[in-house]
PDB file of C-alpha atoms in Angstrom:
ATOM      1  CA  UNK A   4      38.556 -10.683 -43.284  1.00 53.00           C
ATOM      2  CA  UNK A   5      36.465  -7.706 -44.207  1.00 60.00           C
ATOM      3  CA  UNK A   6      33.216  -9.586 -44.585  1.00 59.00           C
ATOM      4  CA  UNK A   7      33.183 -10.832 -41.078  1.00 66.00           C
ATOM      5  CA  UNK A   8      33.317  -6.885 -39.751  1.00 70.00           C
ATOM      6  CA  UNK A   9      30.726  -6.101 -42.179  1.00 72.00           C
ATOM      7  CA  UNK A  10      28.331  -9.095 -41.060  1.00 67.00           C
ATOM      8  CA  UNK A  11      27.349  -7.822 -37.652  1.00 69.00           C
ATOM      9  CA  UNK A  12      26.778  -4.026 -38.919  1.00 65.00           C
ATOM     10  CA  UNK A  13      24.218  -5.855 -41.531  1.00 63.00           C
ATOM     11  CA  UNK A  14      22.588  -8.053 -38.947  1.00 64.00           C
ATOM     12  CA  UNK A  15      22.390  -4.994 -36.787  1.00 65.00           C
ATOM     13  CA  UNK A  16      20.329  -3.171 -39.683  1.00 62.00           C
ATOM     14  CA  UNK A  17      18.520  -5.890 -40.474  1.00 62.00           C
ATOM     15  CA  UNK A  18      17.142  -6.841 -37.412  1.00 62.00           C
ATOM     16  CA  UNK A  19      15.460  -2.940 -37.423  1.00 60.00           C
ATOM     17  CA  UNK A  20      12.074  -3.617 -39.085  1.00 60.00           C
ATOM     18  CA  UNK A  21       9.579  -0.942 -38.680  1.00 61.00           C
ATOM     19  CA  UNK A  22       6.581  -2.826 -37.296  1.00 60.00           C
ATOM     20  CA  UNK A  23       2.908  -1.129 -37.996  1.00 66.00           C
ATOM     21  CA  UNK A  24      -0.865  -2.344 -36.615  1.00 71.00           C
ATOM     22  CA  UNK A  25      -3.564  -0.387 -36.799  1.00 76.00           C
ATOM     23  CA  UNK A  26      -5.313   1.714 -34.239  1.00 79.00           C
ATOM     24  CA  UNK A  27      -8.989   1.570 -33.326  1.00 80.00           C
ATOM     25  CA  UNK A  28     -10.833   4.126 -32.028  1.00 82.00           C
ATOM     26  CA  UNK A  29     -13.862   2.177 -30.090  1.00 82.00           C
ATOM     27  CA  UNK A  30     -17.161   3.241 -27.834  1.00 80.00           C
ATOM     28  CA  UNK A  31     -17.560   0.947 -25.205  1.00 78.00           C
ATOM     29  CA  UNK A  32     -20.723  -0.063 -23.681  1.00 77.00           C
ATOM     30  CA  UNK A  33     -21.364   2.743 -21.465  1.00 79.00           C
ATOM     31  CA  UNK A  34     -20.068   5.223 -24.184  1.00 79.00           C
ATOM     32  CA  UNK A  35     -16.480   5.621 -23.390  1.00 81.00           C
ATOM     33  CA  UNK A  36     -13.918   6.238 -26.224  1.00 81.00           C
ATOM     34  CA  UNK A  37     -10.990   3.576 -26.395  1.00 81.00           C
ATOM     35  CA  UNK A  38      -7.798   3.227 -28.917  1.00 79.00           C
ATOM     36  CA  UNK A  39      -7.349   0.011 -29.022  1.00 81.00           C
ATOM     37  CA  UNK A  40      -5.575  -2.169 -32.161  1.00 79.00           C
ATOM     38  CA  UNK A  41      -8.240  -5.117 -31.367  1.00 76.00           C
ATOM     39  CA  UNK A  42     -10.871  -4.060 -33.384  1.00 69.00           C
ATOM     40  CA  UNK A  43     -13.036  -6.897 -31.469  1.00 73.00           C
ATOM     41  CA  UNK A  44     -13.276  -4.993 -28.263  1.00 65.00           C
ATOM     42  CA  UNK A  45     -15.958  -2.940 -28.596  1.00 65.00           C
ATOM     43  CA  UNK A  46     -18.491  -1.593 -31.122  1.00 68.00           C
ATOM     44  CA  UNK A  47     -18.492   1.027 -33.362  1.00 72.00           C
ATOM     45  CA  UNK A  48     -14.423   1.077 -34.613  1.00 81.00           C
ATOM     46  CA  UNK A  49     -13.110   2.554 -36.894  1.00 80.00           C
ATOM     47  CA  UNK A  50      -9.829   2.383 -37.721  1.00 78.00           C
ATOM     48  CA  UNK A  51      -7.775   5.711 -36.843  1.00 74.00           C
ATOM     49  CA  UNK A  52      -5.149   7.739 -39.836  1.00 71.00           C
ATOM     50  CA  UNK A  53      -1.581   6.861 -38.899  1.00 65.00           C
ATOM     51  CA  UNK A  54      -0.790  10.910 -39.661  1.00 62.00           C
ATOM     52  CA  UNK A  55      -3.154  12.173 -37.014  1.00 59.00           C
ATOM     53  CA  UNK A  56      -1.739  12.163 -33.143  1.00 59.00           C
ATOM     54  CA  UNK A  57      -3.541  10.629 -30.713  1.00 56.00           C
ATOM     55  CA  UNK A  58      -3.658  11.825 -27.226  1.00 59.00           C
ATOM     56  CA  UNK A  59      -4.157   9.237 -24.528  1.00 63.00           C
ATOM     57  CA  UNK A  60      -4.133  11.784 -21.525  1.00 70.00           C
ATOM     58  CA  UNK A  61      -7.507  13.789 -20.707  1.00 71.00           C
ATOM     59  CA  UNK A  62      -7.088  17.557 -20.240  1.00 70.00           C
ATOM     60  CA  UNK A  63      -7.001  17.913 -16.480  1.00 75.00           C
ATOM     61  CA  UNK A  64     -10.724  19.102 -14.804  1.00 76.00           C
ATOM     62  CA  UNK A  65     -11.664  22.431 -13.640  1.00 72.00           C
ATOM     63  CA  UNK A  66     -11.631  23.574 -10.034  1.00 64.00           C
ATOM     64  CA  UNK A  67     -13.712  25.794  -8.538  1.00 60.00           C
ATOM     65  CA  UNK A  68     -10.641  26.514  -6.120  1.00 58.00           C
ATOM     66  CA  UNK A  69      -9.859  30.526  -5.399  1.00 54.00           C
ATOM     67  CA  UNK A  70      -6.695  32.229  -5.548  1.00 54.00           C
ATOM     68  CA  UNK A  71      -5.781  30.410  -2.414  1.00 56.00           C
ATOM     69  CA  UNK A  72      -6.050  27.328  -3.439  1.00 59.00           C
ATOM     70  CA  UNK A  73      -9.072  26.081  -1.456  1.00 60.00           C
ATOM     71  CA  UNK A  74     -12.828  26.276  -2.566  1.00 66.00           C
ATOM     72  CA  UNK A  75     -14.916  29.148  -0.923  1.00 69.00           C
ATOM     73  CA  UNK A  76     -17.610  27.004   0.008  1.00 77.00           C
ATOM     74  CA  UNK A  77     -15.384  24.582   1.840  1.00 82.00           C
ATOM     75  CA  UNK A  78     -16.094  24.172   5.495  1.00 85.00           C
ATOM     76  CA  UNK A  79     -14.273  25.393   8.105  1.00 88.00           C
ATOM     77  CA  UNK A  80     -13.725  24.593  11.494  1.00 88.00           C
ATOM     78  CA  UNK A  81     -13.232  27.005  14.818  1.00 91.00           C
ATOM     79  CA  UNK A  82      -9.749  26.397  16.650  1.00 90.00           C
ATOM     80  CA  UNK A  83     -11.940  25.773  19.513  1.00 92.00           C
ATOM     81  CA  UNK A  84     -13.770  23.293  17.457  1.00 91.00           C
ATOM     82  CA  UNK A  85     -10.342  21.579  16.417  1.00 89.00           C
ATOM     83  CA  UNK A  86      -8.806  21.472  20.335  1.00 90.00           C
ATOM     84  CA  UNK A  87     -11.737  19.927  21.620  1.00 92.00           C
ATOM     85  CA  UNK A  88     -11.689  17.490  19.524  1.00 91.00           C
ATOM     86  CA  UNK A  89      -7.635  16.978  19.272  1.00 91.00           C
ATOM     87  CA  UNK A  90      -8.270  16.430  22.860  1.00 92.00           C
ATOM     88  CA  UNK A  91     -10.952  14.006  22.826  1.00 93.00           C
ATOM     89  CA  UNK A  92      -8.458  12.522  20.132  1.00 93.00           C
ATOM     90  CA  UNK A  93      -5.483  12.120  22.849  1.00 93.00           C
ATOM     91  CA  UNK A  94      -7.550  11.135  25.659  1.00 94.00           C
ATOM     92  CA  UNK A  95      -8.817   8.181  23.467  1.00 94.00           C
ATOM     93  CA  UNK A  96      -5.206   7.189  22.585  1.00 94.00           C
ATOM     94  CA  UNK A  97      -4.253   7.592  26.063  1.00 94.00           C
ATOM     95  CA  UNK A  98      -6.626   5.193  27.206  1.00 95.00           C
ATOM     96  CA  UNK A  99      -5.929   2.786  24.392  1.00 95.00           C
ATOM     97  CA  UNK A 100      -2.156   2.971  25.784  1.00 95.00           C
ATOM     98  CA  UNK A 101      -3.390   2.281  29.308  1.00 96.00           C
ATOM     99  CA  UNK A 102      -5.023  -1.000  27.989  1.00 96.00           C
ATOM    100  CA  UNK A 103      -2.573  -1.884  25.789  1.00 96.00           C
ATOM    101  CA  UNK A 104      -0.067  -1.427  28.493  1.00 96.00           C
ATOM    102  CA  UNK A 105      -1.825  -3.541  30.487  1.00 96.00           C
ATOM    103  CA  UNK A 106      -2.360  -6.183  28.220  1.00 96.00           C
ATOM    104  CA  UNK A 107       1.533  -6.322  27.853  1.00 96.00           C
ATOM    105  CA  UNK A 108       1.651  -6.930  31.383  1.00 96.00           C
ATOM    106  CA  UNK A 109      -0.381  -9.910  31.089  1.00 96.00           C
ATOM    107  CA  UNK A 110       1.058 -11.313  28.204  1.00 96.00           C
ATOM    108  CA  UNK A 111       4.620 -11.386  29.789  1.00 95.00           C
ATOM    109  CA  UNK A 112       3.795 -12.866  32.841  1.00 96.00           C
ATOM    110  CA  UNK A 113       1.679 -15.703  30.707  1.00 94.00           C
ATOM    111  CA  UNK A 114       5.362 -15.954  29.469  1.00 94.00           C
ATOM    112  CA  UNK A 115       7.015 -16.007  32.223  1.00 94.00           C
ATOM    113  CA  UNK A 116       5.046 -18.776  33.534  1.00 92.00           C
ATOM    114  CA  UNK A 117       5.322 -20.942  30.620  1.00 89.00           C
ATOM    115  CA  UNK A 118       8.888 -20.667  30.794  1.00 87.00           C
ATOM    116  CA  UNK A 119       9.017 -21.938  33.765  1.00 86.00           C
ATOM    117  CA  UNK A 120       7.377 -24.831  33.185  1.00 83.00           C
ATOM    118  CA  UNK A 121       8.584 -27.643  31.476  1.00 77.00           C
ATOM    119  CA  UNK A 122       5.691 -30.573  30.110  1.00 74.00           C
ATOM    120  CA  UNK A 123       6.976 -34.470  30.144  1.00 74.00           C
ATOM    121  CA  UNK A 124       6.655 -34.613  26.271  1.00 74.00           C
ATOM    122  CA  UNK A 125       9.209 -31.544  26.007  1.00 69.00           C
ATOM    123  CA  UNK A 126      12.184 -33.886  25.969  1.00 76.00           C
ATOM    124  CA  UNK A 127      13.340 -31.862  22.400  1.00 81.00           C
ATOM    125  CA  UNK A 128      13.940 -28.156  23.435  1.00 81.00           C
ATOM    126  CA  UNK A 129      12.512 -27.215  19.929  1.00 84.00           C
ATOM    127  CA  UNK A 130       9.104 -28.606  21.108  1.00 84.00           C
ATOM    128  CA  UNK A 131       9.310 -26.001  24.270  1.00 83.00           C
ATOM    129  CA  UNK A 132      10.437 -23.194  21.817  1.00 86.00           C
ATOM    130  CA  UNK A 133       7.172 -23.872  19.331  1.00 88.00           C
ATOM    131  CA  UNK A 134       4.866 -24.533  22.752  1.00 87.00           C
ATOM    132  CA  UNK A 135       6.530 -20.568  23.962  1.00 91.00           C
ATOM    133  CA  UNK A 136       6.489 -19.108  20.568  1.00 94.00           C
ATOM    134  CA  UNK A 137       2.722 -17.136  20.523  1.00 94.00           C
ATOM    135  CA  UNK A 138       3.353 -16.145  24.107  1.00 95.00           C
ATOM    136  CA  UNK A 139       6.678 -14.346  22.735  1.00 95.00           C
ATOM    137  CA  UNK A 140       4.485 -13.084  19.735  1.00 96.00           C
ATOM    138  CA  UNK A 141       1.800 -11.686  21.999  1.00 96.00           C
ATOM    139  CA  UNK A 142       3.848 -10.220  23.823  1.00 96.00           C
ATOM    140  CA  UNK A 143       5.497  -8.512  20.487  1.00 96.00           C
ATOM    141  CA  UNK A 144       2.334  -7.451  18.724  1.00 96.00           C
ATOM    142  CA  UNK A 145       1.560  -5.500  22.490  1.00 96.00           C
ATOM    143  CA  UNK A 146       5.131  -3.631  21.951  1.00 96.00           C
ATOM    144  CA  UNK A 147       4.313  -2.576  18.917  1.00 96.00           C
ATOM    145  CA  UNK A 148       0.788  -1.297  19.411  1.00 95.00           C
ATOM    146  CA  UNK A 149       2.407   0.402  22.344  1.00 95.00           C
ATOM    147  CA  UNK A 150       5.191   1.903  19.996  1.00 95.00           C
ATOM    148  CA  UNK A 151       2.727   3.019  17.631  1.00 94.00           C
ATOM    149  CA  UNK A 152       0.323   4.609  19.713  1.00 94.00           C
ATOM    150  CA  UNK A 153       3.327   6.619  21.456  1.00 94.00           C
ATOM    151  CA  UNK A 154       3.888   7.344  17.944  1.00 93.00           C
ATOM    152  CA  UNK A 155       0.789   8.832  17.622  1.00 92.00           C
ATOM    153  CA  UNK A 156       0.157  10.629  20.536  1.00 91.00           C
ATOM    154  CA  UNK A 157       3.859  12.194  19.951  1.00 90.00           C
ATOM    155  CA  UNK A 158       2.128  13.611  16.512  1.00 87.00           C
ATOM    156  CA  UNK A 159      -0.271  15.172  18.277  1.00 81.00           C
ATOM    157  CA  UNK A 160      -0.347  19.228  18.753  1.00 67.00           C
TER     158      UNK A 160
END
C-alpha cells in the first residue's frame, strides 16, 4: 500500500526537468539587436552566457517636456481661436443632423410604402420580410447616425 502513495509524489518530481536552449544575441539587417535561440535568423550571433541577465525592455526616451508636463515649444491656441472653431465644429454637426434627419424621413416612408404593398410572388410571408428587410436597416443605420451625432454635439462645450 505504501508504494502506490509514493508513485504519484515520484511522477510529480520526475516530470520537473529543467529544460535549457541557448540564447542568441543577433544584428538584423538594418542593425537592430535581437535575442533570439534560432541562431539562423540573422547574422552575426553569438551565443549569449547563461549567468549574464538579459534585458528585453529599452530604457524609456527622453522628453524635452518642462515641469508641467508639456514641451515649451508646443503650440498653443487662443480661446478665441478654440470657440471659433468649436463653433464651426457644431454648426457642421448640426447640419449633418439636419440631413441625416431628413434622410430618416425618407427612409421610413420608403418603408411604409413597401409595407403596404404586397407583390403576387409574396405568397410566403418570409419572402415579404427579406423583400422589407434593407428598408428596416436603412432606416436603422439613420437612427444611429442620428444617435451618434446627438452624441456628439452633447460633448461639445
Amino acid at each position: 500500500m505504501k508504494p502506490l502513495r509514493t508513485l504519484p509524489l515520484l511522477l510529480a518530481l520526475g516530470a520537473t526537468f529543467p529544460v535549457h536552449a541557448d540564447v542568441f544575441k543577433c544584428t538584423d539587417a538594418d542593425g537592430r539587436i535581437i535575442y533570439t535561440n534560432d541562431r539562423t535568423q540573422s547574422r552575426g550571433c553569438k551565443v549569449l552566457d547563461q549567468s549574464q541577465s538579459v534585458s528585453t525592455v529599452p530604457a524609456p526616451a527622453r522628453s524635452t517636456t518642462g515641469a508641467s508636463g508639456t514641451q515649451s515649444n508646443f503650440p498653443r491656441v487662443t480661446p478665441d481661436a478654440q470657440r471659433a472653431r468649436d463653433d464651426s465644429r457644431r454648426q457642421v454637426l448640426e447640419s449633418e443632423l439636419a440631413t441625416e434627419e431628413q434622410a430618416l424621413t425618407d427612409a421610413q416612408k420608403a418603408l411604409t410604402e413597401q409595407e403596404s404593398i404586397r407583390e403576387g410572388n409574396e405568397r410566403n410571408y418570409q419572402r415579404v420580410l427579406d423583400r422589407l428587410q434593407p428598408f428596416k436597416d436603412k432606416v436603422e443605420l439613420h437612427q444611429r447616425n442620428i444617435d451618434a451625432l446627438k452624441r456628439e454635439i452633447s460633448g461639445l462645450r
